[in-house]
Coordinates of C-alpha atoms in Angstrom, one line a residue:
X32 CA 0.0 0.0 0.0
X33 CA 1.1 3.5 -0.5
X34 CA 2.0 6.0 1.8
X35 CA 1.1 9.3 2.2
X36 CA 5.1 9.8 2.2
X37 CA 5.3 8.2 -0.7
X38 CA 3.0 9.8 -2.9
X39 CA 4.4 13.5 -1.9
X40 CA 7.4 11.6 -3.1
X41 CA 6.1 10.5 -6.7
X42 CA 4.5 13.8 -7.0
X43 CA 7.5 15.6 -6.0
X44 CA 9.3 13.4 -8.9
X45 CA 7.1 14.2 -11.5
X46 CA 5.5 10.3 -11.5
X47 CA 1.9 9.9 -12.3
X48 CA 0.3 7.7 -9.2
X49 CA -2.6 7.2 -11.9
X50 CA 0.4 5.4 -13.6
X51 CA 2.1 3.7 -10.9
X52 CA -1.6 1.9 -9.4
X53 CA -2.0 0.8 -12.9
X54 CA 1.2 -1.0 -13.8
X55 CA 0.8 -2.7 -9.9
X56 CA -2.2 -3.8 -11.0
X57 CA -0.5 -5.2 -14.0
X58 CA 2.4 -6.3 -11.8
X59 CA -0.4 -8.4 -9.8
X60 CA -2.4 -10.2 -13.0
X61 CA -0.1 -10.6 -15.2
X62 CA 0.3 -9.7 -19.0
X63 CA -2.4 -11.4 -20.8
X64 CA -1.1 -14.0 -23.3
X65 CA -2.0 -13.5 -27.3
X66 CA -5.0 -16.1 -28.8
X67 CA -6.6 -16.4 -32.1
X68 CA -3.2 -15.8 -34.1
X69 CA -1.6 -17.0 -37.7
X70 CA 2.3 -17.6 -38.3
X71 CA 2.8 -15.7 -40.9
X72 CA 5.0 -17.3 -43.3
X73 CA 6.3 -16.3 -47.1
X74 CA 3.4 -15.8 -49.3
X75 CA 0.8 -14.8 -46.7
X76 CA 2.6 -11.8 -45.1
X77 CA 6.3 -12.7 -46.1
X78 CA 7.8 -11.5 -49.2
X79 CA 10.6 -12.8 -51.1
X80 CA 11.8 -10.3 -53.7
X81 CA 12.7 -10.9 -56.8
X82 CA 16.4 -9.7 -57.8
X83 CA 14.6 -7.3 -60.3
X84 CA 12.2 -5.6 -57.4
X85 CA 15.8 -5.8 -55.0
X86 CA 17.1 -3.5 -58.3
X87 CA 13.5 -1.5 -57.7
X88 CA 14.6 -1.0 -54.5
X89 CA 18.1 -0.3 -54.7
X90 CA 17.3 2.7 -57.2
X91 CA 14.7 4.3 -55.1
X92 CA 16.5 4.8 -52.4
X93 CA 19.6 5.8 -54.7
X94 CA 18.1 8.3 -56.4
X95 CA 15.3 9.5 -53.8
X96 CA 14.6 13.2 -53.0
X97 CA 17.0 14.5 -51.1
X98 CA 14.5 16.3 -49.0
X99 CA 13.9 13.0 -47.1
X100 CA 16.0 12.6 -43.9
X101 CA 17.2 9.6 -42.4
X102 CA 18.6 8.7 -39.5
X103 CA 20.2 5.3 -37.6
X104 CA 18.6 4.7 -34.6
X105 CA 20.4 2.3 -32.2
X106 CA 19.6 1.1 -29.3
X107 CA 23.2 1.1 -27.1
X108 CA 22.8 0.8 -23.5
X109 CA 22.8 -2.8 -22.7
X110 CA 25.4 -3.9 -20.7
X111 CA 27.8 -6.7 -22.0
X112 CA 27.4 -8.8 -18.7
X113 CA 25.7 -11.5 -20.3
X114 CA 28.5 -11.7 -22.7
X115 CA 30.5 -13.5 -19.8
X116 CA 28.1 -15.5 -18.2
X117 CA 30.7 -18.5 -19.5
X118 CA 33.7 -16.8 -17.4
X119 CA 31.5 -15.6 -14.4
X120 CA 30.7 -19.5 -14.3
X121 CA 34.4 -20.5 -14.4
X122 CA 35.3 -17.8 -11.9
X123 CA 32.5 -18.9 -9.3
X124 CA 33.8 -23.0 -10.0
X125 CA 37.3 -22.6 -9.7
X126 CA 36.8 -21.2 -6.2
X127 CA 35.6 -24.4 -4.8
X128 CA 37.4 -27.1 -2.9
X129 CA 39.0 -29.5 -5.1
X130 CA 38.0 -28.0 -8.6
X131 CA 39.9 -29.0 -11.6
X132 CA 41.0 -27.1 -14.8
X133 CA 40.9 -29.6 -17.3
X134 CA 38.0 -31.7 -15.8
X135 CA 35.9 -28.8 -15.7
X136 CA 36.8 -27.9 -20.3
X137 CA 36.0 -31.9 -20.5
X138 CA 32.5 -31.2 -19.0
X139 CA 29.9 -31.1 -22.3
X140 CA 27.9 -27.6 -20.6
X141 CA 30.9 -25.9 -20.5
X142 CA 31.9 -26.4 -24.2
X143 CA 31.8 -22.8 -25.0
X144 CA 34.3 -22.0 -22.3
X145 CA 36.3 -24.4 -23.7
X146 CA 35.9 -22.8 -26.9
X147 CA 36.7 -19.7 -25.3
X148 CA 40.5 -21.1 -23.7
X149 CA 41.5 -22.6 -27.3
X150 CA 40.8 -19.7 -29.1
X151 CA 42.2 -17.1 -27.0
X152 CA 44.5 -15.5 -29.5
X153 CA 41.8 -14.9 -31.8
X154 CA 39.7 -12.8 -29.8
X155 CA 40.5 -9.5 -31.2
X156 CA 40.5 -7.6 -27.6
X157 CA 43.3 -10.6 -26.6
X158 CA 46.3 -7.8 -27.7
X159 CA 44.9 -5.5 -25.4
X160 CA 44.6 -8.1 -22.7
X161 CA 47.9 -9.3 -22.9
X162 CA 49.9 -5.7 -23.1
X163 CA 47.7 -5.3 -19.9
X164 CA 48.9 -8.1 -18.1
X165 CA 52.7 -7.4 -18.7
X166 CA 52.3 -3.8 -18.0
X167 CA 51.4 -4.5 -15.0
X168 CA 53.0 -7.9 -14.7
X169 CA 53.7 -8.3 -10.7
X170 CA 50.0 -8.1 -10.0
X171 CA 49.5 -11.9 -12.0
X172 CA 50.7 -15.0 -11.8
X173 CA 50.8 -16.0 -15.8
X174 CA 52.3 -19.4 -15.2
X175 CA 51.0 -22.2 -17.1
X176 CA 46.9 -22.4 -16.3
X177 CA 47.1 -19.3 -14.6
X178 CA 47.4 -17.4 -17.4
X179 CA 43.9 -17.8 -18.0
X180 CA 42.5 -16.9 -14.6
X181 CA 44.5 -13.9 -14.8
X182 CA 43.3 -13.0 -18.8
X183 CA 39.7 -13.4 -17.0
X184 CA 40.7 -11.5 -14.2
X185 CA 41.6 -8.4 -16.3
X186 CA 38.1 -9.1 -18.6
X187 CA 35.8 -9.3 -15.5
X188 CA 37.3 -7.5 -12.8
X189 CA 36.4 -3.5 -12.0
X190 CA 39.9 -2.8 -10.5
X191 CA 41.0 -4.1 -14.2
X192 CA 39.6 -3.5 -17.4
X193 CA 36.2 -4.7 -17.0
X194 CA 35.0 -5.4 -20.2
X195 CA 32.0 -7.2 -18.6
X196 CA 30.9 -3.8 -17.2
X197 CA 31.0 -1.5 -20.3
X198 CA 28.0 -1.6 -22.5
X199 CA 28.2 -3.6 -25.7
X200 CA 28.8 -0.8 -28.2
X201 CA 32.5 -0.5 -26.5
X202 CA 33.9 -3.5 -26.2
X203 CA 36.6 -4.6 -28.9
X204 CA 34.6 -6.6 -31.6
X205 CA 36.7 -6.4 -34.8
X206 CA 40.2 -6.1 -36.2
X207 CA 41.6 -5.7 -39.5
X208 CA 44.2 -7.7 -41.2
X209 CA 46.9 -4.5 -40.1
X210 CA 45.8 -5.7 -36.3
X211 CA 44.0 -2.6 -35.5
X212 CA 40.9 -2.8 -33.4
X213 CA 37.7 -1.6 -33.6
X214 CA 34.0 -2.0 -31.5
X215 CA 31.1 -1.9 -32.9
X216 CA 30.2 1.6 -31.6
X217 CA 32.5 2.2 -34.7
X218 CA 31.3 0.2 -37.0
X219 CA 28.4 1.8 -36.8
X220 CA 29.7 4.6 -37.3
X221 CA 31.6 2.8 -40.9
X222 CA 28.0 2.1 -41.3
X223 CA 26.4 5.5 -41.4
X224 CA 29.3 7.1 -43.8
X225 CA 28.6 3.7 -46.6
X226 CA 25.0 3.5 -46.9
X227 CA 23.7 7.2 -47.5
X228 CA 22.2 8.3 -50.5
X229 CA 23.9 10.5 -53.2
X230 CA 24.8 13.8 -51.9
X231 CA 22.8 13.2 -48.6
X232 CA 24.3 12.3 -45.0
X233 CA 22.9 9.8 -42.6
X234 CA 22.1 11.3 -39.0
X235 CA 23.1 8.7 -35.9
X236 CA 21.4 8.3 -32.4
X237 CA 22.7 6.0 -30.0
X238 CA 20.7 5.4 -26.6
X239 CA 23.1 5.3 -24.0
X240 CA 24.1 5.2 -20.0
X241 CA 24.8 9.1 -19.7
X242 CA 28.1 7.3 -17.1
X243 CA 29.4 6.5 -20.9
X244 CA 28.8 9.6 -23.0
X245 CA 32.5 11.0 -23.0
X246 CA 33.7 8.1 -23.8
X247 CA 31.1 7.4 -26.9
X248 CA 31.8 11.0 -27.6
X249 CA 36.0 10.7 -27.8
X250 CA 36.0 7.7 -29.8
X251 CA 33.4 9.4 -32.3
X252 CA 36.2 11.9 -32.7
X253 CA 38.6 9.9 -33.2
X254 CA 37.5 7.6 -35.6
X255 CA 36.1 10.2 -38.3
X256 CA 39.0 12.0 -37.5
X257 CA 41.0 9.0 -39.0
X258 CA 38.5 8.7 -41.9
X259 CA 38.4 12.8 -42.2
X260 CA 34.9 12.3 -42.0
X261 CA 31.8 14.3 -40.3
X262 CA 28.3 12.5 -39.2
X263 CA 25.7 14.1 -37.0
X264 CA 25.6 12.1 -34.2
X265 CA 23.4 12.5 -31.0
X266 CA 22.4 10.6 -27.9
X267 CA 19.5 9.9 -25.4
X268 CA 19.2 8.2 -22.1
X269 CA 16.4 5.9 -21.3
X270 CA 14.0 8.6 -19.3
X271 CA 14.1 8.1 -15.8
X272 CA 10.1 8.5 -15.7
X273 CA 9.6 5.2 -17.6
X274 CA 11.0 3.2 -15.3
X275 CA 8.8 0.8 -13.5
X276 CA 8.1 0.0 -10.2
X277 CA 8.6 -3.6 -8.5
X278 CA 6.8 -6.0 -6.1
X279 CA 7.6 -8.9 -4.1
X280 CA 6.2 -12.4 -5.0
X281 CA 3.4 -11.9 -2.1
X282 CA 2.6 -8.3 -4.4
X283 CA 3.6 -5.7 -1.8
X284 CA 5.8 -3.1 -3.0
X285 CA 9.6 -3.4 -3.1
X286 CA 11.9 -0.8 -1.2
X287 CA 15.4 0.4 -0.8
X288 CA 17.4 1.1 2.0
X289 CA 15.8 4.1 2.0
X290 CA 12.4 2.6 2.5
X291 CA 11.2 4.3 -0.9
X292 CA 10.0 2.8 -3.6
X293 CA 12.3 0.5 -6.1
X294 CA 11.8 1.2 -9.3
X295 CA 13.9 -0.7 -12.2
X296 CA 14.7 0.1 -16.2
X297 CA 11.5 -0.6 -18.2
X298 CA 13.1 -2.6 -20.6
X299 CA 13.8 -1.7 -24.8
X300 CA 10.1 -0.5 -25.1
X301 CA 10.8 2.5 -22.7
X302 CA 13.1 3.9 -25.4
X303 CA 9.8 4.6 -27.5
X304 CA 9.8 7.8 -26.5
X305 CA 13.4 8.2 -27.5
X306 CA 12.3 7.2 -30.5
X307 CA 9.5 9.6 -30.7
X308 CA 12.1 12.4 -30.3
X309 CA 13.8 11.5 -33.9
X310 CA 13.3 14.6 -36.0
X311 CA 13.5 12.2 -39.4
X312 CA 11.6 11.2 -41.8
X313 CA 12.8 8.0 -42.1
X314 CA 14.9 5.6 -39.0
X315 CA 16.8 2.7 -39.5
X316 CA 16.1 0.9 -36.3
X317 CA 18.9 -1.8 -35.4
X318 CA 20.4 -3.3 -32.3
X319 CA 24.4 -2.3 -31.7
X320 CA 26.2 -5.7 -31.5
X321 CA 24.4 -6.5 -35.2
X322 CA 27.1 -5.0 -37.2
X323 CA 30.1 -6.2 -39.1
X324 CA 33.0 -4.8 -39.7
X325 CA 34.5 -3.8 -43.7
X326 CA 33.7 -5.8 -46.5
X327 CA 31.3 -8.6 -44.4
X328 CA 29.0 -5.5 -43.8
X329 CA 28.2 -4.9 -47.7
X330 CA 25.2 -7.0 -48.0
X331 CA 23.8 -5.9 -44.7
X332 CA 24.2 -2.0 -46.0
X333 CA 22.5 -3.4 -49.4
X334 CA 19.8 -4.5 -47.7
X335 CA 19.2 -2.1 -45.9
X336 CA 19.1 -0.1 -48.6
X337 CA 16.7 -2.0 -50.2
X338 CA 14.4 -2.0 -47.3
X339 CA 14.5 2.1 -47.5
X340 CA 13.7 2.0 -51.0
X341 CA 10.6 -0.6 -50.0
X342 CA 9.5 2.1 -47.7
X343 CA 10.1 4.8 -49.7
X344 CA 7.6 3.6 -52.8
X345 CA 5.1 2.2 -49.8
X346 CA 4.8 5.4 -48.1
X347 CA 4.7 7.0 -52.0
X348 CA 1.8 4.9 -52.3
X349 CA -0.5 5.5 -49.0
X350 CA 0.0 9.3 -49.2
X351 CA -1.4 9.2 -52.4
X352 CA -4.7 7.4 -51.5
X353 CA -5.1 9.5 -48.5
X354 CA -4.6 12.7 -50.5
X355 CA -7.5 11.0 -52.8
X356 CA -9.5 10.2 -49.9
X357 CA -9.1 13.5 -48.5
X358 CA -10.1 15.2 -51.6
X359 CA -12.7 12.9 -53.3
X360 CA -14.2 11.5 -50.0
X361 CA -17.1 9.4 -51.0
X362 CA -16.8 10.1 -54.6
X363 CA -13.8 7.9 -54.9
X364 CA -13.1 4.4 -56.4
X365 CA -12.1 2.6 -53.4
X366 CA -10.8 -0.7 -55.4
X367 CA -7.5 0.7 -55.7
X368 CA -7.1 1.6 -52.6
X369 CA -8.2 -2.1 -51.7
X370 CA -6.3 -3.7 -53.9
X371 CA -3.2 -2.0 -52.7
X372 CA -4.0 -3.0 -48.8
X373 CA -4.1 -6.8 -50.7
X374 CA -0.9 -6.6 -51.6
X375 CA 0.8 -5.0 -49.3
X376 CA -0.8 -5.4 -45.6
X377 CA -3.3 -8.0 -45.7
X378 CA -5.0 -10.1 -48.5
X379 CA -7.9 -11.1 -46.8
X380 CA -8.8 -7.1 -46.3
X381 CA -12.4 -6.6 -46.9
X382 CA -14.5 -3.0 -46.5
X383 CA -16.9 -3.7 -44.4
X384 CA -20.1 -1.3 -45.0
X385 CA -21.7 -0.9 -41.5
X386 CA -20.0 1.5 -39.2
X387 CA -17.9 4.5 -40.6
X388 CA -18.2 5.3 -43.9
X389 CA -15.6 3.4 -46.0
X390 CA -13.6 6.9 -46.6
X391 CA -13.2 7.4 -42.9
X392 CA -12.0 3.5 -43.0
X393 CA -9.7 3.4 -45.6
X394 CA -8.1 6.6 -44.5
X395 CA -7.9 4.9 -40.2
X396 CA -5.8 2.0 -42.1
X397 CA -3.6 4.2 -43.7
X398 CA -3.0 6.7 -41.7
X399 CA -0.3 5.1 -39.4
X400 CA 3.2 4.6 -38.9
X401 CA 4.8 2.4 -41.6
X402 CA 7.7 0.0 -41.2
X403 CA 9.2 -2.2 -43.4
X404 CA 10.9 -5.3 -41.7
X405 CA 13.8 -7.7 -42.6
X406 CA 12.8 -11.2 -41.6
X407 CA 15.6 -14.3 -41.9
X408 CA 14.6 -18.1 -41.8
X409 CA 14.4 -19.5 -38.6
X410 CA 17.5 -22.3 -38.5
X411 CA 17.7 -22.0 -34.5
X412 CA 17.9 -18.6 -33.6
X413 CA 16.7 -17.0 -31.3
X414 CA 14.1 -13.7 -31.5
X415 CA 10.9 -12.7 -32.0
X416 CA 8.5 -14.1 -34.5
X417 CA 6.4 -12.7 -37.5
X418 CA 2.6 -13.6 -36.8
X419 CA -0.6 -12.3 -37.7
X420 CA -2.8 -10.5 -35.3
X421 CA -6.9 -10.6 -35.2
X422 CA -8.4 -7.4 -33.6
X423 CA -11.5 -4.9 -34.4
X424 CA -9.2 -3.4 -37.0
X425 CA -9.0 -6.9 -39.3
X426 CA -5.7 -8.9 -39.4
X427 CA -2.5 -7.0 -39.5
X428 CA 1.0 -8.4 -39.0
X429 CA 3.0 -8.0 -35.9
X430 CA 6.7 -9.3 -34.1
X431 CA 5.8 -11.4 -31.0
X432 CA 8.3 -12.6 -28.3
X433 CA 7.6 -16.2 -27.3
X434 CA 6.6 -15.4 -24.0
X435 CA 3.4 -13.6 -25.4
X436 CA 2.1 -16.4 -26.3
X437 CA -0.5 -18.6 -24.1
X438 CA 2.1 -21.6 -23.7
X439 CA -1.0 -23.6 -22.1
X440 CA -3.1 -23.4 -25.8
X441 CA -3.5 -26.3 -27.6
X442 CA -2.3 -23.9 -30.6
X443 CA 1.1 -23.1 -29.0
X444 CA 3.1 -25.8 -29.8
X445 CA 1.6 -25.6 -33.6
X446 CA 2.6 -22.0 -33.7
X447 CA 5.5 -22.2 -32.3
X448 CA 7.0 -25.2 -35.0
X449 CA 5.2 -23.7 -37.8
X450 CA 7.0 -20.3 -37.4
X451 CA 9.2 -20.3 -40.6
X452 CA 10.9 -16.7 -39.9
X453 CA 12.8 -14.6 -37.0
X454 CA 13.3 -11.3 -36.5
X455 CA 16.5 -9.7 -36.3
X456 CA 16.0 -6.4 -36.0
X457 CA 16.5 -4.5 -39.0
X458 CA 13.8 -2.3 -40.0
X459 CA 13.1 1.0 -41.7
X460 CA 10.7 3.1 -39.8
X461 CA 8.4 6.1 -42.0
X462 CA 7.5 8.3 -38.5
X463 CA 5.8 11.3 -40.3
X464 CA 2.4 11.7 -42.1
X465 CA 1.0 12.7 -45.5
X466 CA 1.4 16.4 -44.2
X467 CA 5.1 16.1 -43.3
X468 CA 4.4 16.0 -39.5
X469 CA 5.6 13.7 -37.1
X470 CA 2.7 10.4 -35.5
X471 CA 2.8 10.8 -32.2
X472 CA 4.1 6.9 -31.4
X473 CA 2.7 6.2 -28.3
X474 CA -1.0 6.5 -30.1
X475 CA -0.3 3.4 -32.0
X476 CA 1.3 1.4 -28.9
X477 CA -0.8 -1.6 -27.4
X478 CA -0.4 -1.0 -23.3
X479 CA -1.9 -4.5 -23.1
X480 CA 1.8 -6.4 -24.2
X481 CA 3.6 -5.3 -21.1
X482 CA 6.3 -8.4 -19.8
X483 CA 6.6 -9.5 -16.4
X484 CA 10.6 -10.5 -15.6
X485 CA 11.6 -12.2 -12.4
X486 CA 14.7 -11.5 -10.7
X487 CA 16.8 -11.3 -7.7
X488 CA 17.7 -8.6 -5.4
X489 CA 19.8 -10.2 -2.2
X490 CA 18.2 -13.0 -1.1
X491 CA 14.6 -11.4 -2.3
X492 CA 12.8 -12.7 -5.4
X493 CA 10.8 -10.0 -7.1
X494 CA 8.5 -9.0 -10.4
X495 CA 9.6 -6.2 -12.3
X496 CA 7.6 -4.9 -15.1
X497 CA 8.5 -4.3 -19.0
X498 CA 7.0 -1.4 -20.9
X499 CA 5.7 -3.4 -24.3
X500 CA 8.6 -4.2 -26.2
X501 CA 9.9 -1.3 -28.7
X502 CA 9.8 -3.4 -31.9
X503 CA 6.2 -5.5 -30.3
X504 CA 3.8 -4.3 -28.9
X505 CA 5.5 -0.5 -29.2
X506 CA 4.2 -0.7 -32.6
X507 CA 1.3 -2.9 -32.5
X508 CA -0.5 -0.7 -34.3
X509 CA 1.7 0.6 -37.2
X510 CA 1.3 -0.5 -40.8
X511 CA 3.9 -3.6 -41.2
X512 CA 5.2 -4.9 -44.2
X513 CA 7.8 -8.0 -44.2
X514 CA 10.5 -8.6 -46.2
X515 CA 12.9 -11.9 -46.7
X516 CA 16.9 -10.8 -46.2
X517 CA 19.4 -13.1 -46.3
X518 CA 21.1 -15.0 -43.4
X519 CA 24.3 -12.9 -43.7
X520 CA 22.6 -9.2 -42.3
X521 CA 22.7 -10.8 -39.1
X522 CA 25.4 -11.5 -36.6
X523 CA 24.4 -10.8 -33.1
X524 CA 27.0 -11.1 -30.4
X525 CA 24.9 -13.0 -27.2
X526 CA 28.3 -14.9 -25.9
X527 CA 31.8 -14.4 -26.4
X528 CA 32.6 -16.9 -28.9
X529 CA 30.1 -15.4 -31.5
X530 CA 33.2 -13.3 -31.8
X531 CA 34.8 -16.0 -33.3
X532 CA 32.0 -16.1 -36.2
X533 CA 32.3 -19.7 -36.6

């Protein structure tokens, strides 16, 4: 229950209590699980282009206005932490009695550690690491095995280096064949000066911890210093108003030391109102550690290009019926206007007569936020999944995490082994309207797909609460088209041997 102390507190914060009840009431219930959903698979909400429409593609975006502005928009706060879960396992086993070195690599779970120890060399931060350790050479032992603790020591430890404590966008993910180093923070940066338009420069935002702003900032500098380059680059924070509160497993509130209120990071879909912010036309939306580095980036930057020019002729399209619709109302053929929904949003579309007039319809469907989304064949990976939706507005396509869905249906399992395609995160977002102005996003969110994680905080376990994911129920409500890209546009790093790339 809340005190009077603590809502002088909220108020005094600039927190809504309106908001705070609400999301404990969601805290309590639970997010309610999808039903009555299609996998949506090539053919019925997946397209495969042909290499003459990928040309199609390629050209608009090449030879687009240049009045259009674009902009990168990457998501870069996320610690690496989970990177090392393989060490932080070593390190906690190795302190028990009797542990063994070569018993625990032999141990199948721990293969990937293994994988980690043979490799070493290859690692491209391992140079750093090792001028590390002999700089400061009377602090290790680097005998034999212990070598490795004290390479892991370095990685993990705060009074080191502490990769495992910087955020992704950082840490050193590439080198080039002259042994130079670079993370991915850079390659992004690579990114932004390769896949502009003709006479046109791509704008960069990077959601960040504000702890790590000088030090995104310097190497910005530095690195288009080396290139004698210039970007517009700019940064966010996740806003402290969108984090969430937290409740015990018995549902009473969580507090700190303090005795106030907890409150925890809302999770990726709290960075829709950074993403609200983007004064751009169009945004390239795309997580940091997906990036390659030189030459193995040119079919990702192709692709996305292609995906621009898709959303470019899309958007071409829908602000010319709506101009129509505006202007001829119900004098209007609607047919092509239907047939275009057919092929691009939903085949099964029909224009229902009762209700609003079919004007007023056609213009609602239209008049939305517009992304166009690269979608890879599923061979293992992990990520959300391309389905179709049923609501009062028809069937329209959305992403959906596997722990939206009712895992106690009798549909699950049948959706979940008939799911064809994944998302990785690559998508082109059109954020303005026929008139130039910017949507406001948060209209066209569905408050409904909010996550529940568990976690641990001492010996306490608690519920914390997850705005609706940015790229799912964030845009629940946008138009959505779907587009096959090939496996090579994505390389996520989730452990430290993806490094390795084999």
């Amino acid at each position: 229950m809340l005190t009077e102390k603590d809502q002088i507190r909220m108020a005094d914060l600039g927190r809504s209590l309106e908001l705070i009840l609400r999301q404990e009431e969601q805290l309590k219930k639970g997010p309610q699980t999808l039903n009555t959903l299609e996998v949506a698979v090539v053919g019925d909400g997946i397209h495969q282009l042909s290499s003459k429409n990928q040309e199609i593609a390629l050209r608009n975006f090449q030879q687009q206005n240049s009045s259009n502005s674009w902009q990168k928009f990457v998501p870069a706060s996320g610690a690496a932490s989970r990177m090392f879960s393989d060490l932080y396992q070593y390190w906690n086993e190795k302190r028990k009695p009797h542990f063994n070195f070569k018993q625990f690599l032999d141990y199948p779970e721990n293969k990937d550690f293994k994988k980690f120890i043979i490799n070493l060399k290859r690692f491209p931060f391992y140079a750093n690491i090792h001028g590390y350790l002999f700089d400061h050479a009377g602090l290790f032992d680097l005998e034999g095995d212990s070598f490795f603790d004290a390479f892991i020591d370095v990685l993990l430890n705060e009074n080191h280096l502490a990769y495992s404590h910087l955020p992704k966008g950082l840490i050193t993910f590439f080198s080039d064949e002259k042994g130079n180093a670079f993370t991915p923070f850079e390659a992004h940066l690579e990114e932004a000066l390769n896949i502009a338009p003709k006479n046109q420069k791509i704008k960069l935002h990077f959601t960040i911890d504000k702890e790590h702003r000088k030090t995104f900032e310097t190497l910005a500098e530095l690195y288009l210093n080396s290139k004698q380059a210039t970007l517009e680059i700019s940064y966010s924070y996740q806003h402290p108003l969108t984090d969430t509160p937290v409740l015990d497993l018995q549902n009473k509130w969580v507090r700190d030391e303090q005795e106030q209120l907890l409150f925890r990071k809302g999770g990726h879909g709290a960075l829709l109102e950074n993403l609200n912010q983007m004064n751009s036309n169009f945004v390239w939306l795309k997580n940091i550690d997906n990036i390659q580095w030189g030459e193995l980036n040119n079919t990702t930057i192709q692709w996305m290009q292609i995906l621009g020019g898709i959303t470019l002729q899309i958007q071409k399209e829908i602000f010319k019926h709506l101009k129509d619709l505006d202007n001829q109302k119900q004098n209007i053929d609607y047919s092509p206007i239907v047939n275009f929904i057919h092929e691009h949003f939903d085949k099964t579309f029909e224009l229902q007569s009762e209700g609003k007039p079919p004007h007023e319809k056609l213009k609602d469907y239209l008049h939305r936020p517009l992304r166009v989304c690269g979608m890879i064949k599923n061979e293992g990976k992990a990520g959300g999944g391309p389905f179709w939706v049923h609501s009062k507005r028809g069937r329209h396509l959305q992403i959906i995490e596997g722990v939206e869905l009712d895992s106690k249906s009798a549909d699950y399992h049948s959706l979940i082994q008939n799911t064809t395609h994944f998302n990785p995160v690559l998508m082109v977002c059109a954020i303005t309207d026929v008139n130039g102005e910017k949507f406001a996003l948060h209209e066209f969110s569905d408050d409904q797909r909010y996550m529940i994680t568990h976690k641990t905080i001492g010996p306490k376990k608690i519920k914390a609460l997850e705005w609706p994911g940015l790229w799912n129920g964030g845009m629940a409500h946008w138009n959505t088209f779907f587009v096959e890209v090939p496996k090579q546009t994505f390389h996520p790093v989730k452990k430290i041997t993806d490094l390795l790339g084999d």
